[in-house]
XYZ file of N, CA and C in Angstrom:
699
model
N -32.403 25.193 -20.377
C -33.323 24.340 -19.624
C -32.783 22.924 -19.605
N -32.729 22.289 -18.465
C -32.169 20.957 -18.373
C -33.166 19.928 -18.840
N -32.645 18.716 -19.123
C -33.531 17.652 -19.572
C -34.495 17.239 -18.482
N -34.128 17.486 -17.184
C -34.993 17.051 -16.105
C -36.242 17.913 -15.996
N -36.112 19.194 -16.271
C -37.245 20.091 -16.119
C -37.966 20.371 -17.426
N -37.387 19.978 -18.528
C -37.967 20.271 -19.839
C -39.275 19.530 -20.036
N -40.370 20.211 -20.396
C -41.644 19.523 -20.606
C -41.600 18.686 -21.865
N -42.452 17.673 -21.903
C -42.552 16.857 -23.101
C -43.092 17.686 -24.247
N -42.563 17.501 -25.468
C -43.074 18.262 -26.613
C -44.500 17.879 -26.940
N -45.269 18.860 -27.382
C -46.655 18.629 -27.763
C -46.724 18.203 -29.224
N -47.761 17.405 -29.609
C -47.955 17.100 -31.024
C -48.134 18.378 -31.825
N -47.625 18.394 -33.033
C -47.680 19.587 -33.872
C -48.847 19.494 -34.846
N -49.078 20.579 -35.578
C -50.156 20.610 -36.562
C -49.869 19.644 -37.704
N -50.918 19.288 -38.433
C -50.796 18.306 -39.503
C -49.806 18.754 -40.568
N -48.873 17.862 -40.906
C -47.881 18.083 -41.949
C -47.277 16.738 -42.271
N -46.508 16.583 -43.379
C -45.923 15.278 -43.687
C -45.090 14.727 -42.545
N -44.355 15.572 -41.854
C -43.630 15.186 -40.656
C -43.848 16.260 -39.613
N -43.795 15.838 -38.323
C -43.837 16.848 -37.275
C -42.569 17.681 -37.333
N -42.642 18.961 -36.948
C -41.405 19.685 -36.703
C -40.605 18.919 -35.659
N -39.295 18.906 -35.804
C -38.478 18.143 -34.864
C -38.712 18.647 -33.448
N -39.022 17.743 -32.505
C -39.248 18.189 -31.133
C -37.944 18.655 -30.497
N -38.076 19.499 -29.491
C -36.904 19.907 -28.722
C -36.599 18.779 -27.753
N -35.555 18.034 -28.049
C -35.245 16.841 -27.277
C -34.369 17.175 -26.084
N -34.501 16.370 -25.049
C -33.576 16.424 -23.939
C -32.318 15.637 -24.269
N -31.444 15.514 -23.298
C -30.189 14.794 -23.511
C -30.439 13.345 -23.898
N -31.388 12.700 -23.250
C -31.663 11.289 -23.532
C -32.124 11.108 -24.973
N -33.087 11.911 -25.403
C -33.569 11.804 -26.774
C -32.501 12.122 -27.793
N -31.647 13.080 -27.478
C -30.575 13.442 -28.395
C -29.583 12.299 -28.555
N -29.216 11.658 -27.447
C -28.303 10.507 -27.508
C -28.899 9.399 -28.356
N -30.158 9.067 -28.113
C -30.794 7.987 -28.872
C -30.943 8.366 -30.341
N -31.331 9.597 -30.608
C -31.465 10.029 -31.994
C -30.162 9.895 -32.760
N -29.062 10.325 -32.144
C -27.760 10.252 -32.808
C -27.293 8.812 -33.005
N -27.443 7.998 -31.964
C -26.942 6.624 -32.035
C -27.793 5.755 -32.964
N -29.100 5.926 -32.905
C -29.957 5.140 -33.792
C -29.746 5.569 -35.243
N -29.600 6.852 -35.469
C -29.323 7.318 -36.838
C -28.035 6.690 -37.366
N -27.001 6.648 -36.533
C -25.709 6.063 -36.944
C -25.870 4.582 -37.269
N -26.508 3.841 -36.384
C -26.660 2.405 -36.600
C -27.621 2.098 -37.746
N -28.677 2.887 -37.866
C -29.638 2.668 -38.944
C -28.992 2.880 -40.301
N -28.194 3.921 -40.408
C -27.492 4.181 -41.670
C -26.582 3.012 -42.024
N -25.831 2.525 -41.028
C -24.942 1.400 -41.282
C -25.686 0.133 -41.634
N -26.805 -0.118 -40.949
C -27.582 -1.316 -41.216
C -28.157 -1.297 -42.627
N -28.694 -0.154 -43.032
C -29.302 -0.068 -44.361
C -28.265 -0.164 -45.473
N -27.013 0.150 -45.133
C -25.926 0.002 -46.101
C -25.226 -1.345 -45.948
N -25.778 -2.212 -45.114
C -25.286 -3.579 -44.902
C -23.854 -3.608 -44.378
N -23.525 -2.656 -43.512
C -22.218 -2.682 -42.864
C -22.224 -3.756 -41.785
N -21.239 -4.598 -41.801
C -21.250 -5.771 -40.919
C -21.281 -5.385 -39.446
N -20.577 -4.322 -39.066
C -20.549 -3.924 -37.653
C -21.936 -3.495 -37.180
N -22.654 -2.752 -38.013
C -23.994 -2.304 -37.642
C -24.966 -3.471 -37.610
N -24.866 -4.383 -38.560
C -25.740 -5.559 -38.573
C -25.530 -6.384 -37.312
N -24.265 -6.556 -36.921
C -23.961 -7.325 -35.713
C -24.457 -6.608 -34.463
N -24.319 -5.288 -34.438
C -24.783 -4.514 -33.273
C -26.287 -4.644 -33.107
N -27.025 -4.584 -34.211
C -28.475 -4.722 -34.119
C -28.869 -6.104 -33.624
N -28.156 -7.128 -34.074
C -28.469 -8.485 -33.616
C -28.284 -8.597 -32.102
N -27.252 -7.964 -31.579
C -27.016 -7.991 -30.133
C -28.046 -7.148 -29.388
N -28.375 -5.985 -29.931
C -29.366 -5.137 -29.283
C -30.728 -5.817 -29.213
N -31.093 -6.565 -30.242
C -32.410 -7.210 -30.265
C -32.593 -8.174 -29.101
N -31.493 -8.737 -28.613
C -31.610 -9.672 -27.476
C -32.112 -8.978 -26.220
N -31.968 -7.667 -26.167
C -32.403 -6.938 -24.988
C -33.778 -6.330 -25.113
N -34.447 -6.496 -26.247
C -35.753 -5.851 -26.454
C -36.778 -6.373 -25.458
N -37.374 -5.475 -24.707
C -38.384 -5.840 -23.732
C -37.834 -6.352 -22.421
N -36.502 -6.269 -22.221
C -35.875 -6.797 -21.013
C -35.165 -5.680 -20.255
N -34.683 -6.022 -19.076
C -33.889 -5.098 -18.272
C -32.475 -5.074 -18.823
N -32.090 -3.952 -19.422
C -30.773 -3.871 -20.065
C -29.638 -4.089 -19.082
N -29.836 -3.709 -17.814
C -28.769 -3.867 -16.823
C -28.436 -5.329 -16.588
N -29.366 -6.217 -16.905
C -29.146 -7.643 -16.693
C -28.508 -8.322 -17.899
N -28.195 -7.560 -18.947
C -27.624 -8.143 -20.170
C -26.313 -7.421 -20.484
N -25.213 -7.856 -19.903
C -23.934 -7.165 -20.102
C -23.501 -7.076 -21.559
N -23.988 -7.985 -22.396
C -23.586 -7.964 -23.808
C -24.014 -6.682 -24.512
N -24.976 -5.947 -23.944
C -25.434 -4.695 -24.555
C -24.498 -3.525 -24.238
N -23.724 -3.654 -23.185
C -22.895 -2.537 -22.758
C -21.889 -2.172 -23.845
N -21.775 -0.919 -24.140
C -20.816 -0.441 -25.126
C -21.350 -0.351 -26.535
N -22.537 -0.913 -26.800
C -23.096 -0.832 -28.149
C -23.624 0.574 -28.454
N -24.054 1.285 -27.418
C -24.571 2.642 -27.546
C -23.637 3.580 -26.796
N -23.245 4.662 -27.430
C -22.368 5.647 -26.789
C -23.219 6.518 -25.864
N -23.081 6.297 -24.564
C -23.891 7.022 -23.577
C -23.085 8.068 -22.812
N -21.874 8.385 -23.259
C -21.039 9.284 -22.461
C -21.678 10.661 -22.272
N -22.472 11.126 -23.248
C -23.088 12.451 -23.108
C -24.094 12.497 -21.961
N -24.620 11.340 -21.564
C -25.540 11.334 -20.428
C -24.857 11.838 -19.167
N -23.586 11.550 -19.054
C -22.868 11.870 -17.817
C -22.282 13.273 -17.836
N -22.472 13.966 -18.953
C -22.065 15.370 -19.023
C -23.194 16.294 -18.573
N -24.371 15.732 -18.357
C -25.532 16.517 -17.923
C -25.767 16.234 -16.446
N -25.367 17.131 -15.551
C -25.478 16.864 -14.113
C -26.917 16.813 -13.614
N -27.859 17.330 -14.399
C -29.253 17.340 -13.966
C -29.954 16.009 -14.201
N -29.361 15.125 -15.014
C -30.006 13.857 -15.318
C -29.964 12.907 -14.142
N -30.985 12.116 -14.021
C -30.965 10.943 -13.153
C -30.360 9.833 -14.017
N -29.108 9.526 -13.786
C -28.343 8.766 -14.772
C -28.838 7.330 -14.941
N -29.269 6.682 -13.879
C -29.786 5.326 -14.039
C -31.065 5.331 -14.865
N -31.955 6.274 -14.589
C -33.188 6.387 -15.384
C -32.873 6.705 -16.840
N -31.864 7.553 -17.054
C -31.479 7.915 -18.422
C -30.953 6.697 -19.177
N -30.106 5.908 -18.521
C -29.597 4.689 -19.163
C -30.729 3.730 -19.484
N -31.653 3.557 -18.540
C -32.801 2.681 -18.794
C -33.542 3.113 -20.048
N -33.817 4.404 -20.152
C -34.577 4.920 -21.291
C -33.822 4.723 -22.596
N -32.520 4.987 -22.588
C -31.706 4.840 -23.795
C -31.732 3.400 -24.283
N -31.509 2.459 -23.391
C -31.423 1.066 -23.826
C -32.777 0.485 -24.195
N -33.834 0.873 -23.502
C -35.168 0.402 -23.899
C -35.492 0.891 -25.304
N -35.272 2.176 -25.563
C -35.589 2.729 -26.886
C -34.720 2.093 -27.971
N -33.431 1.966 -27.705
C -32.517 1.428 -28.726
C -32.803 -0.037 -29.028
N -33.106 -0.822 -28.000
C -33.385 -2.241 -28.245
C -34.712 -2.438 -28.959
N -35.706 -1.628 -28.614
C -36.975 -1.718 -29.339
C -36.795 -1.327 -30.799
N -36.017 -0.277 -31.047
C -35.771 0.106 -32.440
C -35.080 -1.031 -33.202
N -34.108 -1.679 -32.572
C -33.375 -2.753 -33.266
C -34.321 -3.882 -33.662
N -35.305 -4.180 -32.806
C -36.310 -5.191 -33.149
C -37.190 -4.702 -34.298
N -37.581 -3.445 -34.233
C -38.423 -2.827 -35.260
C -37.708 -2.817 -36.613
N -36.403 -2.585 -36.588
C -35.634 -2.444 -37.827
C -35.323 -3.777 -38.492
N -35.440 -4.862 -37.763
C -35.056 -6.179 -38.273
C -35.738 -6.500 -39.598
N -34.916 -6.803 -40.596
C -35.375 -7.217 -41.938
C -36.149 -6.140 -42.685
N -36.065 -4.896 -42.244
C -36.723 -3.794 -42.949
C -35.714 -3.094 -43.854
N -36.120 -2.779 -45.062
C -35.236 -2.139 -46.026
C -35.243 -0.632 -45.975
N -36.106 -0.043 -45.129
C -36.124 1.400 -44.917
C -36.008 1.655 -43.421
N -35.659 2.875 -43.061
C -35.441 3.196 -41.663
C -36.737 3.208 -40.864
N -36.747 2.500 -39.748
C -37.920 2.460 -38.880
C -37.881 3.536 -37.800
N -36.759 4.233 -37.686
C -36.721 5.455 -36.885
C -36.798 6.632 -37.838
N -37.754 7.520 -37.609
C -37.889 8.736 -38.400
C -37.950 9.920 -37.449
N -36.916 10.754 -37.467
C -36.918 11.954 -36.632
C -38.058 12.865 -37.066
N -38.877 13.289 -36.114
C -40.041 14.104 -36.446
C -41.188 13.296 -37.012
N -41.108 11.967 -36.932
C -42.159 11.108 -37.466
C -43.208 10.768 -36.422
N -43.690 9.540 -36.454
C -44.813 9.139 -35.617
C -44.467 9.093 -34.133
N -45.320 9.696 -33.317
C -45.317 9.417 -31.890
C -46.017 8.078 -31.699
N -45.865 7.471 -30.523
C -46.390 6.125 -30.324
C -47.891 6.046 -30.607
N -48.681 6.986 -30.096
C -50.124 6.931 -30.316
C -50.490 6.986 -31.786
N -49.805 7.835 -32.540
C -50.052 7.922 -33.983
C -49.709 6.615 -34.672
N -48.553 6.040 -34.317
C -48.119 4.794 -34.953
C -49.131 3.681 -34.695
N -49.636 3.583 -33.472
C -50.629 2.558 -33.157
C -51.911 2.799 -33.945
N -52.335 4.046 -34.035
C -53.564 4.346 -34.781
C -53.412 4.004 -36.255
N -52.217 4.120 -36.787
C -51.963 3.807 -38.193
C -52.028 2.309 -38.472
N -52.033 1.492 -37.427
C -52.208 0.057 -37.610
C -53.661 -0.305 -37.908
N -54.561 0.647 -37.720
C -55.991 0.388 -37.866
C -56.529 1.032 -39.139
N -57.509 0.420 -39.770
C -58.129 1.049 -40.935
C -58.763 2.380 -40.544
N -58.755 3.361 -41.449
C -59.373 4.656 -41.139
C -60.820 4.493 -40.678
N -61.154 5.185 -39.610
C -62.513 5.156 -39.105
C -62.853 3.959 -38.247
N -61.891 3.058 -38.032
C -62.160 1.868 -37.224
C -61.184 1.800 -36.053
N -61.643 1.249 -34.942
C -60.790 0.961 -33.797
C -60.740 -0.556 -33.641
N -59.593 -1.145 -33.863
C -59.429 -2.587 -33.722
C -59.127 -2.894 -32.259
N -60.040 -3.594 -31.603
C -59.943 -3.761 -30.155
C -58.693 -4.514 -29.708
N -58.228 -5.559 -30.392
C -57.012 -6.226 -29.932
C -55.798 -5.280 -29.894
N -55.690 -4.400 -30.887
C -54.580 -3.439 -30.903
C -54.791 -2.391 -29.828
N -56.023 -1.917 -29.695
C -56.321 -0.925 -28.666
C -55.971 -1.450 -27.281
N -56.285 -2.710 -27.027
C -56.000 -3.286 -25.717
C -54.492 -3.370 -25.454
N -53.719 -3.673 -26.481
C -52.262 -3.690 -26.299
C -51.743 -2.285 -25.956
N -52.309 -1.293 -26.607
C -51.921 0.097 -26.351
C -52.278 0.492 -24.914
N -53.466 0.125 -24.480
C -53.895 0.426 -23.115
C -53.003 -0.287 -22.109
N -52.654 -1.547 -22.381
C -51.773 -2.290 -21.464
C -50.422 -1.609 -21.339
N -49.910 -1.098 -22.435
C -48.643 -0.364 -22.358
C -48.809 0.875 -21.495
N -49.902 1.597 -21.696
C -50.122 2.822 -20.948
C -50.303 2.616 -19.462
N -50.698 1.417 -19.042
C -50.932 1.147 -17.626
C -49.786 0.353 -16.990
N -48.661 0.238 -17.662
C -47.516 -0.501 -17.111
C -47.058 0.139 -15.802
N -46.815 -0.654 -14.764
C -46.428 -0.091 -13.470
C -44.956 0.299 -13.368
N -44.114 -0.272 -14.199
C -42.684 0.030 -14.168
C -42.163 0.143 -15.594
N -40.977 0.723 -15.744
C -40.412 0.872 -17.081
C -40.022 -0.484 -17.663
N -39.677 -1.448 -16.822
C -39.350 -2.789 -17.320
C -40.585 -3.468 -17.887
N -41.706 -3.361 -17.188
C -42.963 -3.909 -17.713
C -43.380 -3.152 -18.968
N -43.199 -1.852 -18.960
C -43.526 -1.050 -20.143
C -42.702 -1.514 -21.340
N -41.421 -1.771 -21.133
C -40.557 -2.232 -22.228
C -41.085 -3.529 -22.828
N -41.524 -4.441 -21.979
C -42.051 -5.719 -22.463
C -43.331 -5.514 -23.265
N -44.206 -4.626 -22.790
C -45.466 -4.398 -23.499
C -45.250 -3.607 -24.787
N -44.277 -2.709 -24.789
C -43.954 -1.998 -26.022
C -43.336 -2.932 -27.057
N -42.671 -3.976 -26.603
C -42.098 -4.951 -27.534
C -43.197 -5.569 -28.397
N -44.339 -5.885 -27.795
C -45.447 -6.456 -28.555
C -45.936 -5.480 -29.624
N -46.048 -4.216 -29.246
C -46.498 -3.197 -30.206
C -45.466 -2.997 -31.297
N -44.188 -3.006 -30.925
C -43.113 -2.824 -31.906
C -43.172 -3.888 -32.994
N -43.462 -5.112 -32.627
C -43.532 -6.186 -33.625
C -44.695 -5.963 -34.596
N -45.799 -5.427 -34.082
C -46.919 -5.102 -34.974
C -46.542 -3.974 -35.933
N -45.837 -2.971 -35.415
C -45.400 -1.859 -36.265
C -44.431 -2.345 -37.340
N -43.533 -3.247 -36.962
C -42.583 -3.790 -37.938
C -43.319 -4.531 -39.053
N -44.272 -5.371 -38.670
C -45.003 -6.147 -39.673
C -45.780 -5.242 -40.627
N -46.261 -4.095 -40.111
C -47.034 -3.156 -40.934
C -46.154 -2.112 -41.610
N -44.846 -2.135 -41.335
C -43.903 -1.177 -41.919
C -44.247 0.261 -41.520
N -44.644 0.449 -40.272
C -44.961 1.774 -39.723
C -43.796 2.213 -38.844
N -43.242 3.369 -39.136
C -42.062 3.839 -38.413
C -42.448 4.593 -37.142
N -41.421 4.959 -36.354
C -41.625 5.620 -35.072
C -40.473 6.593 -34.849
N -40.742 7.649 -34.094
C -39.683 8.566 -33.675
C -39.111 8.039 -32.359
N -37.998 7.324 -32.441
C -37.435 6.690 -31.257
C -36.702 7.674 -30.357
N -36.262 8.788 -30.877
C -35.666 9.808 -30.018
C -36.723 10.391 -29.087
N -37.896 10.694 -29.631
C -38.998 11.189 -28.813
C -39.422 10.129 -27.812
N -39.514 8.866 -28.247
C -39.884 7.788 -27.334
C -38.893 7.693 -26.184
N -37.604 7.837 -26.461
C -36.591 7.756 -25.407
C -36.792 8.845 -24.366
N -37.050 10.070 -24.802
C -37.329 11.146 -23.848
C -38.563 10.818 -23.011
N -39.586 10.255 -23.644
C -40.803 9.913 -22.910
C -40.552 8.790 -21.907
N -39.715 7.827 -22.266
C -39.368 6.758 -21.336
C -38.591 7.296 -20.138
N -37.776 8.296 -20.370
C -37.059 8.925 -19.264
C -38.042 9.646 -18.341
N -38.934 10.438 -18.917
C -39.927 11.152 -18.120
C -40.847 10.183 -17.381
N -41.121 9.033 -17.966
C -41.999 8.033 -17.358
C -41.513 7.650 -15.951
N -40.222 7.682 -15.732
C -39.638 7.181 -14.489
C -39.604 8.207 -13.355
N -40.131 9.389 -13.575
C -40.168 10.386 -12.513
C -41.578 10.496 -11.952
N -41.744 11.028 -10.744
C -43.085 11.172 -10.180
C -43.999 11.981 -11.109
N -45.154 11.445 -11.398
C -46.103 12.104 -12.293
C -45.796 11.900 -13.762
N -44.661 11.303 -14.078
C -44.274 11.123 -15.471
C -45.186 10.221 -16.272
N -45.610 9.067 -15.734
C -46.501 8.202 -16.516
C -47.779 8.896 -16.972
N -48.384 9.695 -16.092
C -49.602 10.400 -16.487
C -49.329 11.374 -17.627
N -48.204 12.082 -17.569
C -47.870 13.047 -18.612
C -47.640 12.352 -19.946
N -46.922 11.237 -19.915
C -46.635 10.506 -21.153
C -47.918 9.895 -21.719
N -48.742 9.320 -20.852
C -49.994 8.739 -21.327
C -50.869 9.771 -22.010
N -50.924 10.969 -21.448
C -51.736 12.023 -22.075
C -51.225 12.342 -23.476
N -49.906 12.404 -23.621
C -49.335 12.701 -24.936
C -49.631 11.582 -25.924
N -49.482 10.330 -25.489
C -49.805 9.197 -26.362
C -51.287 9.196 -26.726
N -52.144 9.491 -25.739
C -53.576 9.515 -26.021
C -53.953 10.599 -27.011
N -53.361 11.794 -26.862
C -53.647 12.878 -27.810
C -53.226 12.485 -29.219
N -52.035 11.915 -29.342
C -51.556 11.580 -30.688
C -52.385 10.464 -31.310
N -52.882 9.534 -30.493
C -53.750 8.460 -30.997
C -55.047 9.036 -31.560
N -55.696 9.912 -30.792
C -56.999 10.424 -31.188
C -56.907 11.522 -32.249
N -55.773 12.202 -32.306
C -55.645 13.316 -33.246
C -55.273 12.871 -34.648
N -54.763 11.643 -34.808
C -54.306 11.205 -36.131
C -55.448 11.150 -37.138
N -55.179 11.683 -38.320
C -56.106 11.571 -39.441
C -55.309 11.145 -40.666
N -55.756 10.123 -41.404
C -55.043 9.728 -42.623
C -55.124 10.820 -43.669
N -54.092 10.893 -44.500
C -54.131 11.859 -45.592
C -55.240 11.484 -46.569
N -55.951 12.456 -47.137
C -57.131 12.143 -47.954
C -56.822 11.415 -49.247
N -55.580 11.451 -49.711
C -55.267 10.804 -50.990
C -54.786 9.380 -50.812
N -54.927 8.805 -49.597
C -54.479 7.440 -49.375
C -55.634 6.465 -49.525
N -55.288 5.203 -49.696
C -56.286 4.148 -49.839
C -56.994 3.957 -48.502
N -58.298 4.182 -48.438
C -58.998 4.112 -47.151
C -59.151 2.706 -46.606
N -58.763 1.684 -47.363
C -58.975 0.318 -46.906
C -57.775 -0.264 -46.198
N -56.654 0.454 -46.174
C -55.446 -0.107 -45.580
C -54.825 0.883 -44.615
N -54.108 0.364 -43.564
C -53.369 1.271 -42.694
C -52.280 1.991 -43.467
N -51.857 3.144 -42.964
C -50.848 3.932 -43.660
C -49.449 3.433 -43.325
N -48.512 3.589 -44.249
C -47.168 3.076 -44.034
C -46.091 4.127 -44.176
N -46.450 5.383 -44.510
C -45.431 6.420 -44.614
C -45.521 7.308 -43.385
N -44.362 7.898 -42.922
C -44.406 8.693 -41.702
C -45.349 9.874 -41.847
N -46.113 10.124 -40.788
C -47.002 11.279 -40.763
C -46.993 11.835 -39.365
N -47.705 12.913 -39.172
C -47.658 13.556 -37.870
C -49.021 13.545 -37.231
N -49.025 13.983 -35.977
C -50.258 14.159 -35.263
C -50.882 15.488 -35.657
N -52.216 15.561 -35.561
C -52.862 16.855 -35.671
C -52.642 17.601 -34.377
N -53.124 18.850 -34.328
C -52.945 19.647 -33.129
C -53.564 18.959 -31.930
N -53.116 19.325 -30.718
C -53.556 18.618 -29.526
C -55.078 18.574 -29.414
N -55.586 17.361 -29.275
C -56.998 17.205 -28.979
C -57.160 17.324 -27.477
N -58.345 16.996 -26.990
C -58.534 17.032 -25.549
C -57.527 16.114 -24.900
N -57.075 16.448 -23.688
C -56.014 15.682 -23.038
C -56.492 14.305 -22.653
N -56.540 13.410 -23.612
C -57.112 12.103 -23.397
C -56.061 11.157 -22.867
N -56.395 10.423 -21.844
C -55.497 9.453 -21.241
C -55.901 8.084 -21.732
N -55.021 7.343 -22.456
C -55.407 6.032 -22.983
C -55.795 5.078 -21.884
N -55.281 5.265 -20.675
C -55.633 4.401 -19.561
C -57.121 4.476 -19.277
N -57.726 5.621 -19.540
C -59.110 5.830 -19.173
C -60.085 5.701 -20.334
N -59.664 6.094 -21.551
C -60.675 6.262 -22.589
C -60.448 5.475 -23.850
N -59.277 4.860 -24.061
C -59.085 4.151 -25.327
C -59.941 2.895 -25.376
């Protein structure tokens, strides 16, 4: 099945981590490249530290307008998949990678976790159990209603900074696949539904402190009703 026709993975049942989703080419490229850079950054390798500093300049922006980003991510596998819309694939790769680089800044643990939080879960983890914090909810809704991937990147940048401050990680490979799907007809609605399900399905583990947001990777519960954050958050 090609990455173009492959459906977005559904949230899995409650467990410490989600089973790894079946990623398309875009998600696989981002997963591999972010894992490589994250490992180097956490080991204080100068090349990885410098690469992250350059990638951060593109967070929330149009990567095509920032030539300094070119070559930092190995995208050659994108062009081995004839079914991909290559410009959309590049957009998704660079948006995800630059957001991760911002998220990873000054963090001593990896902010990309394969099989970890989907965006809706990560946002919900910013809130105390049983409460909906309206300023955060509104940022999430604004992201879900972005008219273009460039606007979406800018709005996700705001959320990424909140996640970084709270030390809440994200599955950036899954996000990259979702950003790719976002750019096709009907894609935004499909992605919003997935984000909405993961937001509403999240439940904190019972042995955690109920007064604080959670900081360790967790998964979504099984799919709740197909909730669209644009309409109901």
